[in-house]
Coordinates of C-alpha atoms and ligand atoms in Angstrom, one line a residue:
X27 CA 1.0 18.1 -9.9
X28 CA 3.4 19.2 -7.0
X29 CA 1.8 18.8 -4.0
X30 CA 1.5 21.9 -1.7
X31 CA 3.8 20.5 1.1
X32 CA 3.1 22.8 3.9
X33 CA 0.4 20.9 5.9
X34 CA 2.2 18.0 5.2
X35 CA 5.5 19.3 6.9
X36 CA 3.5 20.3 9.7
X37 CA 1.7 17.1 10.3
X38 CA 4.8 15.2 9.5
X39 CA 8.4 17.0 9.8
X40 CA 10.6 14.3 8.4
X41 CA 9.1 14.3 4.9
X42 CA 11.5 16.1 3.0
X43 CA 11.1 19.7 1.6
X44 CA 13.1 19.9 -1.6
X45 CA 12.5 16.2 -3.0
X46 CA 13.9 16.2 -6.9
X47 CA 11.1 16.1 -9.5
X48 CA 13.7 13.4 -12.0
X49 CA 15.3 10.2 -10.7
X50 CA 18.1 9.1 -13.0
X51 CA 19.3 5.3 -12.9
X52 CA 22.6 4.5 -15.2
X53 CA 21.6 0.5 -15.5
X54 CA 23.5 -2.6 -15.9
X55 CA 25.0 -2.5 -11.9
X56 CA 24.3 -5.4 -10.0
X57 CA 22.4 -4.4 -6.8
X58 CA 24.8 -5.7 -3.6
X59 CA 24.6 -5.0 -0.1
X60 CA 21.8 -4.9 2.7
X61 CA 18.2 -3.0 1.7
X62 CA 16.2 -2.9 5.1
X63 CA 12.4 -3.4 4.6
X64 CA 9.9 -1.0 6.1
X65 CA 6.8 -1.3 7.3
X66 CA 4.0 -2.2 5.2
X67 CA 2.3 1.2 3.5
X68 CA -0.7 -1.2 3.2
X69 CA -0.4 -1.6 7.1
X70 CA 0.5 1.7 8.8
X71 CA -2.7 3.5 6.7
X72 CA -5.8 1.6 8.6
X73 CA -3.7 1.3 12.1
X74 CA -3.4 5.1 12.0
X75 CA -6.6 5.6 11.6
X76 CA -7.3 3.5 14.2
X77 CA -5.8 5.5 16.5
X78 CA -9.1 8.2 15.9
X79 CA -11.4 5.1 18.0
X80 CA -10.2 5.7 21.2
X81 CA -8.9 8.9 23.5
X82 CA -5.8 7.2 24.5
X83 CA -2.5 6.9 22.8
X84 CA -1.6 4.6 20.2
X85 CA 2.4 4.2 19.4
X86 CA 3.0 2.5 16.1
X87 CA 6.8 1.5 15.4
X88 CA 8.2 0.8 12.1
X89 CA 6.4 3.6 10.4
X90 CA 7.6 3.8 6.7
X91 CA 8.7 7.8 5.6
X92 CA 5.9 7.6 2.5
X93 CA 3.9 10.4 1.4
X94 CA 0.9 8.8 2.0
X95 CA 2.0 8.6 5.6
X96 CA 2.6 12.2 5.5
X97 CA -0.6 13.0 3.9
X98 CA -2.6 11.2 6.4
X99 CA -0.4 12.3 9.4
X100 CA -2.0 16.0 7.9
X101 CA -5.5 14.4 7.6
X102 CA -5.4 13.3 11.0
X103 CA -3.9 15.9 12.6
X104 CA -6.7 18.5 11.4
X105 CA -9.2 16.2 12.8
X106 CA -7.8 17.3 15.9
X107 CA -5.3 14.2 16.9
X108 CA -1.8 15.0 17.7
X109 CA 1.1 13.6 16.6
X110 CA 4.7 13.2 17.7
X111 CA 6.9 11.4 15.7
X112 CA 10.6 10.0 16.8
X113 CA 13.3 8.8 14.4
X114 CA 14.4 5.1 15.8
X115 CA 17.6 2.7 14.6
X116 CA 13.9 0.9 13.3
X117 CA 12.2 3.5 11.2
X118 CA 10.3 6.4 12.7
X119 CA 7.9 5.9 15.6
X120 CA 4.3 8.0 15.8
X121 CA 2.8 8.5 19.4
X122 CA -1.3 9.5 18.3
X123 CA -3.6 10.7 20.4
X124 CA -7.4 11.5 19.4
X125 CA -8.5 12.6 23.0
X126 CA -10.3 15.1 21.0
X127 CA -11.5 14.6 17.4
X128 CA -13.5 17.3 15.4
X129 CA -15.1 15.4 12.2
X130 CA -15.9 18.5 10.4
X131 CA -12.8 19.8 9.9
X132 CA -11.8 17.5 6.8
X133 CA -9.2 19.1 4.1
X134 CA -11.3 17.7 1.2
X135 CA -7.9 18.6 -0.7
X136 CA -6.3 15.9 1.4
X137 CA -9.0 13.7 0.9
X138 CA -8.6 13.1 -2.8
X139 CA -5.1 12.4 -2.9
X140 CA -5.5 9.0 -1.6
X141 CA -7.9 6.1 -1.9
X142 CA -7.3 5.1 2.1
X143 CA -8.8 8.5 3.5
X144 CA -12.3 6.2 2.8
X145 CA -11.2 4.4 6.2
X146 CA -12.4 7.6 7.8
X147 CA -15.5 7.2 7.2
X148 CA -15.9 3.9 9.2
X149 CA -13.7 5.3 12.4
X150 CA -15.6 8.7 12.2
X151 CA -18.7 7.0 12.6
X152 CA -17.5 5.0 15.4
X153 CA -16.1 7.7 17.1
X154 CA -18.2 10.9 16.2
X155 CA -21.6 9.3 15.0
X156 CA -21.1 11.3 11.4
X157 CA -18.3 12.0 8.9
X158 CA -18.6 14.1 5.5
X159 CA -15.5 13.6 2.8
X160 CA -15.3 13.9 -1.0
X161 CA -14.9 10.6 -2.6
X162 CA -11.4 9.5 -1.7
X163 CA -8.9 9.4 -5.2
X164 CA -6.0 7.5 -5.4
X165 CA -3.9 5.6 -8.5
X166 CA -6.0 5.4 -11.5
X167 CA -6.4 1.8 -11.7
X168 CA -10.1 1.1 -12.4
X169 CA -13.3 2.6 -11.1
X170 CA -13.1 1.1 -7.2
X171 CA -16.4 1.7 -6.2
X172 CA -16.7 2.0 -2.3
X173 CA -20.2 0.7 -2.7
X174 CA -19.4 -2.3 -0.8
X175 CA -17.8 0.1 1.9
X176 CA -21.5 1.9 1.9
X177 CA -23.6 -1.4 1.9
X178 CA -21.6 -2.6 4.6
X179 CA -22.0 0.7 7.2
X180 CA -25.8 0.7 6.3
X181 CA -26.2 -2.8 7.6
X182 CA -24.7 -1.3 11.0
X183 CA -27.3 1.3 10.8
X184 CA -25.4 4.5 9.2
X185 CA -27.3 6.8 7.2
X186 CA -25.1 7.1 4.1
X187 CA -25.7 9.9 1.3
X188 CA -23.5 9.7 -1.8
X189 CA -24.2 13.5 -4.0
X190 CA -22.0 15.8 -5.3
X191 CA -18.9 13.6 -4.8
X192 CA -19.5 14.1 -1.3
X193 CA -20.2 11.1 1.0
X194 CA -22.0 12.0 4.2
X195 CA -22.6 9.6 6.7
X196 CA -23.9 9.8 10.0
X197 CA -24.9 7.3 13.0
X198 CA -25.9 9.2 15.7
X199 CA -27.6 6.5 17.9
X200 CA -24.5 4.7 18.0
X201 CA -23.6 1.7 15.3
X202 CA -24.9 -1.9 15.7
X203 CA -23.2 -4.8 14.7
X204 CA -24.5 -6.4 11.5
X205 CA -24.4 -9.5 9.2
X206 CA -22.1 -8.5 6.3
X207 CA -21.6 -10.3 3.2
X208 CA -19.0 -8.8 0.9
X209 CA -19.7 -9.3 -2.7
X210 CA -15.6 -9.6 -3.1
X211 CA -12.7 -9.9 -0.6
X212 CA -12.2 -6.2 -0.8
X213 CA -9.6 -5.0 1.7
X214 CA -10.5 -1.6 2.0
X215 CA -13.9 -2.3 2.9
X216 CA -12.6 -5.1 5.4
X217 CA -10.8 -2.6 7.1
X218 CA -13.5 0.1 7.0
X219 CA -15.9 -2.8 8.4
X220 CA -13.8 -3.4 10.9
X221 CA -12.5 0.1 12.2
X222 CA -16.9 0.3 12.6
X223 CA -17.3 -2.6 13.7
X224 CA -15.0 -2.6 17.1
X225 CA -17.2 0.5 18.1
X226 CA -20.7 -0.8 17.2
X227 CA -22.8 -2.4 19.6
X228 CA -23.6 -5.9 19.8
X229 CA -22.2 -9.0 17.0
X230 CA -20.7 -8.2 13.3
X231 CA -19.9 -10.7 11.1
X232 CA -17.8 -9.5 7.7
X233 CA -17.9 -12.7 5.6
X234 CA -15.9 -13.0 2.7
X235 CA -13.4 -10.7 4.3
X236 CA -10.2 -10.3 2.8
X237 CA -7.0 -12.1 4.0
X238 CA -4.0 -9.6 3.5
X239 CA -1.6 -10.1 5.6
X240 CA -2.1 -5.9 6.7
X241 CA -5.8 -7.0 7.9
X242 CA -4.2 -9.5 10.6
X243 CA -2.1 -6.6 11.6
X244 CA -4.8 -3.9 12.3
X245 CA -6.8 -6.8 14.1
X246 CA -3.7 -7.6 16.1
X247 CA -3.6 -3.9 17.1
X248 CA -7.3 -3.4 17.2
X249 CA -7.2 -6.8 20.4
X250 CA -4.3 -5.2 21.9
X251 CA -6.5 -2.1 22.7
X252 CA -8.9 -4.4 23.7
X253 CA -11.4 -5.3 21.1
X254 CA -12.5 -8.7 20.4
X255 CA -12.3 -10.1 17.3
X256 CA -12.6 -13.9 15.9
X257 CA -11.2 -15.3 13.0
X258 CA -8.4 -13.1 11.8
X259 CA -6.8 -14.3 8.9
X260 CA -9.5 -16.5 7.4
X261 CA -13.4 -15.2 5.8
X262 CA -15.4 -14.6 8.1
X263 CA -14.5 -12.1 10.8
X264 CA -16.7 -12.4 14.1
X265 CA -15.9 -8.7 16.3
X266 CA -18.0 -8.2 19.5
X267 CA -18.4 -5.0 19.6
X268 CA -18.8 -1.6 21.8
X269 CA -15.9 -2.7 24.2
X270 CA -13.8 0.3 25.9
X271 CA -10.9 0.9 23.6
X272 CA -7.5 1.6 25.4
X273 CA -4.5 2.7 23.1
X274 CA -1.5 0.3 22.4
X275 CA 1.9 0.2 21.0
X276 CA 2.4 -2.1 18.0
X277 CA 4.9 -2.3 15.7
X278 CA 3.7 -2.5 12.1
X279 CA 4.2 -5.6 10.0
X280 CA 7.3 -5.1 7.5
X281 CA 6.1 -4.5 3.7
X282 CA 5.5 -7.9 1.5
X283 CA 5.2 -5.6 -1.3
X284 CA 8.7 -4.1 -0.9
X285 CA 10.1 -7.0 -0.4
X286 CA 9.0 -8.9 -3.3
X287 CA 9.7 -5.5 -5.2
X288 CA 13.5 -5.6 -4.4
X289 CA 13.7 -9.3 -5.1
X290 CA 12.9 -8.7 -8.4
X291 CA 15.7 -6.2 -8.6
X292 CA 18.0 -8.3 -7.3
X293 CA 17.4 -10.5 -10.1
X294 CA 17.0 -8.8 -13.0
X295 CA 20.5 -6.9 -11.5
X296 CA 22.0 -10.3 -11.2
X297 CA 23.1 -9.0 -7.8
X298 CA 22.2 -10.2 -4.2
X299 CA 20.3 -8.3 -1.3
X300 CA 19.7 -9.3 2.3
X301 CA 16.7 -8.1 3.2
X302 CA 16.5 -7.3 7.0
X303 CA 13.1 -7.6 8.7
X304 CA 11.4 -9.5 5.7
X305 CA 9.6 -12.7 5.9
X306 CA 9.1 -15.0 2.6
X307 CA 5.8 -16.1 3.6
X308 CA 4.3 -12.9 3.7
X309 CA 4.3 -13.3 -0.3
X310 CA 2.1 -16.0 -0.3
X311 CA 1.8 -17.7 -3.8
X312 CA 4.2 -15.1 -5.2
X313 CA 7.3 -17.0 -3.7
X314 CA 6.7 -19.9 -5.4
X315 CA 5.6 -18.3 -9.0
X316 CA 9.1 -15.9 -8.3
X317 CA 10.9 -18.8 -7.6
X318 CA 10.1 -20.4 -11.0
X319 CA 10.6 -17.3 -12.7
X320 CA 14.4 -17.1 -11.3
X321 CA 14.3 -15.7 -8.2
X322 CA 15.5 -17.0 -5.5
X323 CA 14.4 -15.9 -1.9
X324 CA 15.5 -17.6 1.1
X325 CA 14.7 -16.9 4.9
X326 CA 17.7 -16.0 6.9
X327 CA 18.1 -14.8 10.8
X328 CA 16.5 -11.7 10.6
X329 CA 15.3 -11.4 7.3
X330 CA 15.4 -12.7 3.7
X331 CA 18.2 -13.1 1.0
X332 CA 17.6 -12.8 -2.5
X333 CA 19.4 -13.3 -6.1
X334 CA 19.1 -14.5 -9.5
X335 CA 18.9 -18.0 -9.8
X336 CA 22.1 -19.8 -10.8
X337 CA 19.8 -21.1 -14.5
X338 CA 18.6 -17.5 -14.7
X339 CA 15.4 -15.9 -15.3
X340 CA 12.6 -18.0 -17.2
X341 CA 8.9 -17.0 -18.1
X342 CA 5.8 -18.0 -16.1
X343 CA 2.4 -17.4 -16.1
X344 CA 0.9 -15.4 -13.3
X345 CA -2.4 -14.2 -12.3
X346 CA -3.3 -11.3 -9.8
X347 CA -6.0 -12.9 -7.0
X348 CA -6.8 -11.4 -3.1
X349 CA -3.9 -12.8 -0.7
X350 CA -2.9 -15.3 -0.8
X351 CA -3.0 -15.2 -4.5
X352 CA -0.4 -13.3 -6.4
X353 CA -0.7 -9.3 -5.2
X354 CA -1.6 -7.4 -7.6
X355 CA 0.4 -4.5 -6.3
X356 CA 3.5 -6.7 -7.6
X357 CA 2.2 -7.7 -10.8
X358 CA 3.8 -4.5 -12.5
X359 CA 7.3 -5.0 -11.3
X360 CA 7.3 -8.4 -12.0
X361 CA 6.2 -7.4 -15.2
X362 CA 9.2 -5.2 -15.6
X363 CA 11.2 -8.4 -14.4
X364 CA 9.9 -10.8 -17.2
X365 CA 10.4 -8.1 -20.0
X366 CA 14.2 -10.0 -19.3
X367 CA 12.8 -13.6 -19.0
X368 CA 13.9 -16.4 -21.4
X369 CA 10.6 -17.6 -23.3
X370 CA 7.1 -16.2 -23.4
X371 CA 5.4 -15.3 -19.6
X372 CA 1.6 -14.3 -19.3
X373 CA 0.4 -11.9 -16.6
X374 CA -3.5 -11.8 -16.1
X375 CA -4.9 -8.8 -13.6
X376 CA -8.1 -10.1 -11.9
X377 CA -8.1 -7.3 -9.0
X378 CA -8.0 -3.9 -11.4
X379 CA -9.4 -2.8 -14.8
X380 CA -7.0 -0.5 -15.9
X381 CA -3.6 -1.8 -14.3
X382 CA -1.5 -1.9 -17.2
X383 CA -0.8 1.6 -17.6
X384 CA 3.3 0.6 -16.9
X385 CA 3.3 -1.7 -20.4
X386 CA 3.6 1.4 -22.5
X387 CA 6.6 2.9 -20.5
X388 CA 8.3 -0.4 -20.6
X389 CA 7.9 -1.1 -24.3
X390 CA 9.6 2.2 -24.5
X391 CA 12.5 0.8 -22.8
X392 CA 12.2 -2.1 -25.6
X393 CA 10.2 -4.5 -23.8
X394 CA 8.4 -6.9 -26.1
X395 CA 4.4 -6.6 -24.6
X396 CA 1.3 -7.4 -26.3
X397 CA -2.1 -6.6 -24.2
X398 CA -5.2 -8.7 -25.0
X399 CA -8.0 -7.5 -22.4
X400 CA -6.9 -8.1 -18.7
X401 CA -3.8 -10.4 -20.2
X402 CA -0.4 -9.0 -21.0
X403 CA 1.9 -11.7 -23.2
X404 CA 5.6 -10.9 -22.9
X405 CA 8.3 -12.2 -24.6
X406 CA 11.7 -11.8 -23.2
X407 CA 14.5 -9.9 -24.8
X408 CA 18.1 -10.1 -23.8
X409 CA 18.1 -6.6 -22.1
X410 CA 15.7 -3.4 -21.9
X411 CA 17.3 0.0 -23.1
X412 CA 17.4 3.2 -21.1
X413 CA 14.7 5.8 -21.7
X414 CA 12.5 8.6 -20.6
X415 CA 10.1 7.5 -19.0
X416 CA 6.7 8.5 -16.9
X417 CA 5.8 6.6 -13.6
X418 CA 1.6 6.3 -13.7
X419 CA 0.9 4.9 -10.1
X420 CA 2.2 3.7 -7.3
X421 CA 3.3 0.4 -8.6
X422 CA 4.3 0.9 -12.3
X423 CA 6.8 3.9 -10.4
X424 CA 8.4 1.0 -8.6
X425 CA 8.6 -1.5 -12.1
X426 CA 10.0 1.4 -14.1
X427 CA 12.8 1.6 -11.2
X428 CA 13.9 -2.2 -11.8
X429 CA 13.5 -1.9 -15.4
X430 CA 16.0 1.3 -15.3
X431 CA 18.3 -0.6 -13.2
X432 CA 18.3 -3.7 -15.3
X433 CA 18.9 -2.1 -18.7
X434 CA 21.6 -0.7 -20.7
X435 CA 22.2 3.2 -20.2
X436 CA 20.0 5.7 -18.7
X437 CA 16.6 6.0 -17.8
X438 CA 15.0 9.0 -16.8
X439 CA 11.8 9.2 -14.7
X440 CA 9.4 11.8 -13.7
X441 CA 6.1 11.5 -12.1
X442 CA 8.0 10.9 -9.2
X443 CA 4.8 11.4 -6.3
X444 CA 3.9 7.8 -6.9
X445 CA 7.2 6.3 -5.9
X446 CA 7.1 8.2 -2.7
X447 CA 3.5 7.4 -1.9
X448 CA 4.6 4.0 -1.5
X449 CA 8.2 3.5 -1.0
X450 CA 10.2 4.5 1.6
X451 CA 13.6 6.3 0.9
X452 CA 14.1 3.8 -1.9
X453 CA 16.7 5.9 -4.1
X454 CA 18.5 6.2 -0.9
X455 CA 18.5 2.8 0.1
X456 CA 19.4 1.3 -3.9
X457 CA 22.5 3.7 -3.9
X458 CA 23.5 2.1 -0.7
X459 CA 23.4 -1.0 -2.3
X460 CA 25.4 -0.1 -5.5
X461 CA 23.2 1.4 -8.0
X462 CA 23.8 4.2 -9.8
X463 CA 20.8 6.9 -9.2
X464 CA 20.4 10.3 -8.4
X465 CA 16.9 12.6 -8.1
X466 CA 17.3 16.6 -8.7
Ligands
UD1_19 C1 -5.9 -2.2 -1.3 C2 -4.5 -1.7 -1.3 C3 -3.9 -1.7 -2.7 C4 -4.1 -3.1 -3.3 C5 -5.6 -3.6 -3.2 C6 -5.8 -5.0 -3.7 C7 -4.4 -0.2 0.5 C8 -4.2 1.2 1.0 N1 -4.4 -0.4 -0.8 O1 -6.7 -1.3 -2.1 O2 -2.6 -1.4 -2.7 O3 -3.8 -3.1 -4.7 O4 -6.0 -3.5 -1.8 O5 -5.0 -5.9 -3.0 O6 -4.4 -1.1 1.3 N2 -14.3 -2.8 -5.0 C9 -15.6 -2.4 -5.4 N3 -16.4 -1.8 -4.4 C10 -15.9 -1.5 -3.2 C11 -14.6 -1.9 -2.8 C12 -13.8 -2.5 -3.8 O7 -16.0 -2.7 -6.5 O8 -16.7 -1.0 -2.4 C13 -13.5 -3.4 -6.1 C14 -12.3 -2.6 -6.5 O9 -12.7 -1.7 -7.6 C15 -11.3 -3.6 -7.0 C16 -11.5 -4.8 -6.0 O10 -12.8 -4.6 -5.5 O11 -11.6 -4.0 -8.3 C17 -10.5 -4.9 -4.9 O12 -10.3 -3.6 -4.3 P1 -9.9 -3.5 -2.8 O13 -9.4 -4.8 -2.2 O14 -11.0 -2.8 -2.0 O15 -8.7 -2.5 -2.9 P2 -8.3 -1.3 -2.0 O16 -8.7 -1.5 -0.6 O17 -8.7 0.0 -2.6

């Protein structure tokens, strides 16, 4: 479906009017030059929504051009918060202000595009005392339930009413803090927990919160507007809240998943990339399990460097777990990755049901795949073949990308909205570097 851009252009005047429905890649160039990292999608969603808890401005820096960005930037700014954007040598900058915010005026339309609209729910309630929005939609990965989202605002005292596919919540004495166990590190309902929780009077706990390194970042700019919150980075989160909120400037933490996305190109390109504003550690087990599989990422001034590894690529076993486990959000383009792999790999998805929607596209390109329940057993072939092929979320866009790159002739590929939910200017950015694609 074409999305209607008009309140999106509006919201958010950079995103491009005439974006080509069919990217092209001629494969078989090896990927050379400099490919500057964003910031995180994963990051910028929640810290713009934070930006709805107080009346002052927020400035976020490093802002990645995605169309979830831009579909936010319209959710928000029909709320009532205003938005002016700047264009920087770093990536685009956003100055918000929510001095006033209206929460009835929702686009449900907007809503359902995107699973990280649920994070209004949490800073509504903070803010307002009530929100109403459909149930939020996004890639269809597996059922992600927001009951843990639901369970957790009730404990603060939010009157939560799921019908119709509507949620409506409201808290009109206020929040409280709460003792929150989630049943999984989920880190949607982390975030939602603690966009509520900086607002809600008195102590929450969030135990068995999630890790990501994207959490870290909200609380880093959820403290520099003066909340207070204990133990970011480990389980338990500790926020005292109901502090005055003052806005802040942050600059958003560059994007793991991109990064460990163009490594993998790199390799299977046999090419090299420096990767300005990167950080190897951000990957958490995935370096290591890369490594093994061939490529090599190295920390440089400024950034990271990576290539194919001088004994080439080799199969490995992976499994998907919360950070700092392998991310799930790179197990489909290391997938595409291993469809090259000398030997046998095994990729196991813990964090999604239905997450291997990408294996059919890539056997089409010749890739040698066999699913058993949540484990995919691949066995490397010399190289993939160019075909036509459909991307089917966010991440499988971005494996059918390196699998076009890395195989003989030419791959076609439509269902292009995904890629640009997540990834910023990316055709632009691999031509620079030497590959061979073009979108009409
Ligand atoms: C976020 C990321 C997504 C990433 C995922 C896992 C954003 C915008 N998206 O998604 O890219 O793939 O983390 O790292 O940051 N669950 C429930 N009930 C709930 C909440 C979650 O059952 O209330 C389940 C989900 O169905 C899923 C698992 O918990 O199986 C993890 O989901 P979660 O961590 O919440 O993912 P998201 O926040 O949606």
């Amino acid at each position: 479906m074409t999305p209607d851009k008009s309140p999106l252009l509006k919201a958010a005047p950079w995103w491009r009017l005439s974006t080509g429905r069919t990217l092209v890649v001629r494969g078989g160039r090896p990927l050379i030059g400099t490919y500057p990292i964003s910031g995180a999608k994963n990051a910028v969603l929640p810290l713009m929504v934070s930006a709805l808890l107080t009346p002052h401005l927020v400035t976020l820096r490093n802002v990645p051009a995605t169309l979830d960005v831009a579909v936010l930037a319209a959710l928000l700014q029909k709320l009532g918060c205003e938005m002016h954007w700047s264009a920087t040598g770093a990536g685009l900058s956003v100055t918000l202000s929510a001095d006033r915010v209206q929460p009835g005026r929702i686009d449900p339309e907007l809503v359902t595009r995107m699973r990280a609209s649920v994070l209004l729910l949490g800073a509504l309630l903070a803010r307002c005392g009530e929100a109403r929005l459909p149930m939020p939609g996004g890639d269809a990965i597996g059922l992600r339930g927001i009951d843990f989202h639901v369970t957790g605002l009730r404990a603060m005292g939010a009157t939560v009413e799921l019908a119709g596919g509507v949620i409506e919540a409201t808290a009109h004495g206020g929040l409280r803090g709460a003792d929150i166990l989630l049943p999984l590190p989920s880190v949607g309902a982390t975030e939602n927990l603690l966009l509520a929780a900086v607002s809600a009077k008195g102590t929450t706990r969030i135990r068995n919160a999630a890790r990501e390194p994207e959490i870290a970042d909200l609380a880093a700019c959820l403290i520099s507007m003066g909340a207070r919150i204990d133990g970011v980075g480990s389980h338990v989160l500790t926020i005292e809240g109901g502090l005055p909120l003052a806005g802040a400037i942050h600059a958003v933490l560059p994007d793991r998943i991109e990064l460990g996305t163009l490594a993998c190109a790199a390799a299977i390109t046999d090419g090299e990339l420096s990767l300005p504003h990167a950080r190897v550690e951000l990957l958490g087990v995935a370096a290591p399990l890369l490594d093994a599989a061939g490529v090599e990422l190295r920390d440089v001034d400024g950034g990271v460097v990576a290539r194919r590894a001088s004994s080439g690529l080799a199969g490995i076993d992976l499994v998907t777990g919360p950070y700092p486990g392998f991310a799930t959000d790179l197990q489909s383009p290391a997938m595409a990755l291993l469809a090259t792999a000398s030997g046998v790999s095994t990729v196991s998805e813990t964090i999604f049901e239905q997450r291997f929607r990408h294996v059919d596209e890539l056997r089409k390109m010749g890739a040698d795949i066999a699913v058993h329940g949540r484990t995919a057993r691949i066995r490397g072939v010399a190289r993939l073949r160019g075909g036509n092929v459909t991307c089917t979320d966010v991440r499988a866009a971005a494996a059918l990308v390196i699998a076009g790159l890395g195989a003989t002739g030419k791959t076609t590929l439509d269902g292009l909205d995904h890629l640009d939910r997540g990834y910023d200017r990316m055709t632009e950015k691999l031509a620079a570097c030497g590959a061979d694609i073009v979108r009409f």
